[in-house]
PDB file of C-alpha atoms in Angstrom:
ATOM      1  CA  MET A 764     195.074  12.650 134.687  1.00 60.00           C
ATOM      2  CA  THR A 765     194.651   8.721 133.906  1.00 72.00           C
ATOM      3  CA  ILE A 766     192.398   8.031 130.437  1.00 77.00           C
ATOM      4  CA  GLU A 767     189.895   6.466 133.006  1.00 80.00           C
ATOM      5  CA  HIS A 768     189.280  10.011 134.638  1.00 76.00           C
ATOM      6  CA  SER A 769     189.719  12.113 131.487  1.00 85.00           C
ATOM      7  CA  LYS A 770     186.643  10.006 130.066  1.00 90.00           C
ATOM      8  CA  HIS A 771     184.916  10.500 133.303  1.00 91.00           C
ATOM      9  CA  VAL A 772     184.923  14.214 133.282  1.00 93.00           C
ATOM     10  CA  ALA A 773     184.338  14.249 129.528  1.00 94.00           C
ATOM     11  CA  ASP A 774     181.360  12.321 130.106  1.00 96.00           C
ATOM     12  CA  GLU A 775     180.099  14.604 132.926  1.00 96.00           C
ATOM     13  CA  LEU A 776     181.014  17.676 130.682  1.00 97.00           C
ATOM     14  CA  ALA A 777     178.795  15.867 127.690  1.00 98.00           C
ATOM     15  CA  LYS A 778     176.014  16.405 130.069  1.00 98.00           C
ATOM     16  CA  LEU A 779     176.641  19.870 130.975  1.00 98.00           C
ATOM     17  CA  LEU A 780     177.158  20.628 127.211  1.00 98.00           C
ATOM     18  CA  ALA A 781     173.648  19.170 126.656  1.00 98.00           C
ATOM     19  CA  GLU A 782     171.860  21.066 129.489  1.00 98.00           C
ATOM     20  CA  SER A 783     173.508  24.343 128.723  1.00 98.00           C
ATOM     21  CA  TYR A 784     172.621  23.878 124.863  1.00 98.00           C
ATOM     22  CA  THR A 785     169.179  23.023 125.802  1.00 98.00           C
ATOM     23  CA  LEU A 786     168.981  26.166 128.178  1.00 98.00           C
ATOM     24  CA  TYR A 787     170.155  28.040 125.339  1.00 98.00           C
ATOM     25  CA  LEU A 788     167.607  26.981 122.977  1.00 97.00           C
ATOM     26  CA  LYS A 789     164.516  27.453 125.613  1.00 98.00           C
ATOM     27  CA  THR A 790     165.876  30.909 126.606  1.00 98.00           C
ATOM     28  CA  HIS A 791     166.192  31.796 122.642  1.00 97.00           C
ATOM     29  CA  LYS A 792     162.656  30.694 122.478  1.00 98.00           C
ATOM     30  CA  TYR A 793     161.729  32.830 125.285  1.00 98.00           C
ATOM     31  CA  HIS A 794     163.297  35.784 123.985  1.00 98.00           C
ATOM     32  CA  TRP A 795     161.449  35.502 120.827  1.00 97.00           C
ATOM     33  CA  ASN A 796     157.917  34.821 122.372  1.00 97.00           C
ATOM     34  CA  VAL A 797     157.969  36.789 125.651  1.00 97.00           C
ATOM     35  CA  THR A 798     155.110  39.170 125.908  1.00 96.00           C
ATOM     36  CA  GLY A 799     153.441  41.464 128.522  1.00 95.00           C
ATOM     37  CA  PRO A 800     154.340  44.664 130.567  1.00 95.00           C
ATOM     38  CA  HIS A 801     158.012  43.435 131.243  1.00 96.00           C
ATOM     39  CA  PHE A 802     158.593  42.489 127.272  1.00 97.00           C
ATOM     40  CA  HIS A 803     161.469  44.995 126.852  1.00 97.00           C
ATOM     41  CA  SER A 804     163.544  44.186 129.930  1.00 97.00           C
ATOM     42  CA  LEU A 805     162.773  40.158 129.604  1.00 98.00           C
ATOM     43  CA  HIS A 806     163.612  40.229 125.722  1.00 97.00           C
ATOM     44  CA  GLN A 807     166.842  42.159 126.537  1.00 98.00           C
ATOM     45  CA  LEU A 808     167.790  39.791 129.423  1.00 97.00           C
ATOM     46  CA  PHE A 809     167.036  36.589 127.443  1.00 98.00           C
ATOM     47  CA  GLU A 810     169.069  37.770 124.774  1.00 98.00           C
ATOM     48  CA  GLN A 811     172.115  38.506 127.161  1.00 98.00           C
ATOM     49  CA  GLU A 812     171.698  35.096 128.543  1.00 97.00           C
ATOM     50  CA  TYR A 813     171.326  32.971 125.345  1.00 97.00           C
ATOM     51  CA  THR A 814     174.397  35.018 124.156  1.00 97.00           C
ATOM     52  CA  GLU A 815     176.456  34.118 127.243  1.00 97.00           C
ATOM     53  CA  LEU A 816     175.246  30.233 126.970  1.00 97.00           C
ATOM     54  CA  ALA A 817     176.354  30.307 123.217  1.00 97.00           C
ATOM     55  CA  THR A 818     179.822  31.144 124.407  1.00 97.00           C
ATOM     56  CA  ALA A 819     179.703  28.537 127.259  1.00 97.00           C
ATOM     57  CA  VAL A 820     178.705  25.658 125.064  1.00 97.00           C
ATOM     58  CA  ASP A 821     181.865  26.187 122.708  1.00 97.00           C
ATOM     59  CA  GLU A 822     184.048  26.312 125.433  1.00 97.00           C
ATOM     60  CA  ILE A 823     182.426  22.996 127.122  1.00 97.00           C
ATOM     61  CA  ALA A 824     182.841  21.221 123.747  1.00 98.00           C
ATOM     62  CA  GLU A 825     186.302  22.220 122.978  1.00 97.00           C
ATOM     63  CA  ARG A 826     187.282  21.070 126.644  1.00 95.00           C
ATOM     64  CA  ILE A 827     185.734  17.679 125.823  1.00 96.00           C
ATOM     65  CA  ARG A 828     187.817  17.588 122.738  1.00 96.00           C
ATOM     66  CA  ALA A 829     190.846  18.365 124.654  1.00 94.00           C
ATOM     67  CA  LEU A 830     190.175  15.518 126.790  1.00 93.00           C
ATOM     68  CA  GLY A 831     190.244  13.268 123.773  1.00 93.00           C
ATOM     69  CA  GLN A 832     186.576  12.649 123.500  1.00 95.00           C
ATOM     70  CA  LYS A 833     183.774  13.537 120.915  1.00 97.00           C
ATOM     71  CA  ALA A 834     181.505  16.382 121.821  1.00 98.00           C
ATOM     72  CA  PRO A 835     177.983  15.752 121.568  1.00 98.00           C
ATOM     73  CA  GLY A 836     176.029  17.903 118.927  1.00 96.00           C
ATOM     74  CA  SER A 837     172.694  16.243 118.129  1.00 96.00           C
ATOM     75  CA  TYR A 838     169.420  17.360 119.577  1.00 95.00           C
ATOM     76  CA  THR A 839     169.132  13.407 120.258  1.00 97.00           C
ATOM     77  CA  GLU A 840     172.385  13.245 122.229  1.00 97.00           C
ATOM     78  CA  PHE A 841     171.358  16.344 124.040  1.00 97.00           C
ATOM     79  CA  ALA A 842     167.459  15.072 124.885  1.00 96.00           C
ATOM     80  CA  ARG A 843     169.586  12.092 125.952  1.00 97.00           C
ATOM     81  CA  LEU A 844     171.981  13.458 128.088  1.00 98.00           C
ATOM     82  CA  SER A 845     169.994  16.555 129.720  1.00 97.00           C
ATOM     83  CA  GLU A 846     168.131  16.875 132.707  1.00 97.00           C
ATOM     84  CA  VAL A 847     166.856  20.253 131.371  1.00 97.00           C
ATOM     85  CA  GLN A 848     163.807  19.745 129.201  1.00 95.00           C
ATOM     86  CA  ASP A 849     162.576  21.301 126.291  1.00 93.00           C
ATOM     87  CA  ASP A 850     159.645  23.607 126.737  1.00 94.00           C
ATOM     88  CA  GLU A 851     157.122  23.049 123.486  1.00 92.00           C
ATOM     89  CA  GLY A 852     154.332  25.129 125.268  1.00 92.00           C
ATOM     90  CA  ASN A 853     153.995  28.809 125.506  1.00 94.00           C
ATOM     91  CA  PRO A 854     154.318  30.161 128.962  1.00 97.00           C
ATOM     92  CA  ASP A 855     153.628  33.600 130.397  1.00 97.00           C
ATOM     93  CA  ALA A 856     156.558  35.880 131.473  1.00 97.00           C
ATOM     94  CA  GLU A 857     156.299  34.887 134.945  1.00 97.00           C
ATOM     95  CA  THR A 858     156.576  30.886 134.068  1.00 97.00           C
ATOM     96  CA  MET A 859     159.323  31.549 131.838  1.00 97.00           C
ATOM     97  CA  LEU A 860     161.396  33.123 134.452  1.00 97.00           C
ATOM     98  CA  GLY A 861     161.049  30.383 136.802  1.00 98.00           C
ATOM     99  CA  ASN A 862     161.459  27.885 134.511  1.00 98.00           C
ATOM    100  CA  LEU A 863     164.759  29.398 133.559  1.00 98.00           C
ATOM    101  CA  ALA A 864     165.585  30.045 137.232  1.00 98.00           C
ATOM    102  CA  GLN A 865     165.242  26.513 137.845  1.00 98.00           C
ATOM    103  CA  ASP A 866     166.923  25.258 134.778  1.00 98.00           C
ATOM    104  CA  HIS A 867     170.039  27.595 135.718  1.00 98.00           C
ATOM    105  CA  ARG A 868     169.876  26.021 139.078  1.00 98.00           C
ATOM    106  CA  LYS A 869     170.250  22.400 137.197  1.00 98.00           C
ATOM    107  CA  VAL A 870     173.330  23.644 135.278  1.00 98.00           C
ATOM    108  CA  ALA A 871     175.113  25.354 137.833  1.00 98.00           C
ATOM    109  CA  GLU A 872     174.808  22.026 140.068  1.00 98.00           C
ATOM    110  CA  ARG A 873     176.009  20.140 137.247  1.00 97.00           C
ATOM    111  CA  ALA A 874     179.058  22.785 136.585  1.00 97.00           C
ATOM    112  CA  ASN A 875     179.894  22.064 140.210  1.00 97.00           C
ATOM    113  CA  HIS A 876     180.138  18.433 140.346  1.00 95.00           C
ATOM    114  CA  VAL A 877     182.249  18.336 136.873  1.00 95.00           C
ATOM    115  CA  MET A 878     184.632  21.244 138.654  1.00 93.00           C
ATOM    116  CA  LYS A 879     184.914  18.776 141.943  1.00 94.00           C
ATOM    117  CA  LEU A 880     185.277  15.893 139.615  1.00 90.00           C
ATOM    118  CA  ALA A 881     188.114  17.621 137.557  1.00 87.00           C
ATOM    119  CA  GLY A 882     189.651  18.823 140.908  1.00 88.00           C
ATOM    120  CA  GLU A 883     190.172  15.725 142.209  1.00 85.00           C
ATOM    121  CA  HIS A 884     193.076  15.464 139.400  1.00 72.00           C
ATOM    122  CA  GLU A 885     193.914  19.253 139.540  1.00 73.00           C
ATOM    123  CA  ASP A 886     192.506  19.684 136.035  1.00 70.00           C
ATOM    124  CA  GLU A 887     190.014  22.751 136.906  1.00 68.00           C
TER     125      GLU A 887
END
């Protein structure tokens, strides 16, 4: 892989990191604040999701470093790089689920894009 290609992949991974971390924070907030008749199941689901996201963000950041670039790690950098947005409101459980589904779709699309880009140089 060329240096230019490595930088391009690392730049796209930085966006994936920012989106995954923003989704982690949102999911954690929802875990803390979910209410309603499905509280227990949603509380557990959100915990499982944010735990898996915490592992993912570490792996993404380590891959950025392996490509020779610095991983973003501030709220300012994440906000600039992420298409996933914070949720400063207090939505109901149904809205939380809709928001998370939409955000997971964005993260999956970004991950697929990065995999395709890396695959162009057999670096999946």
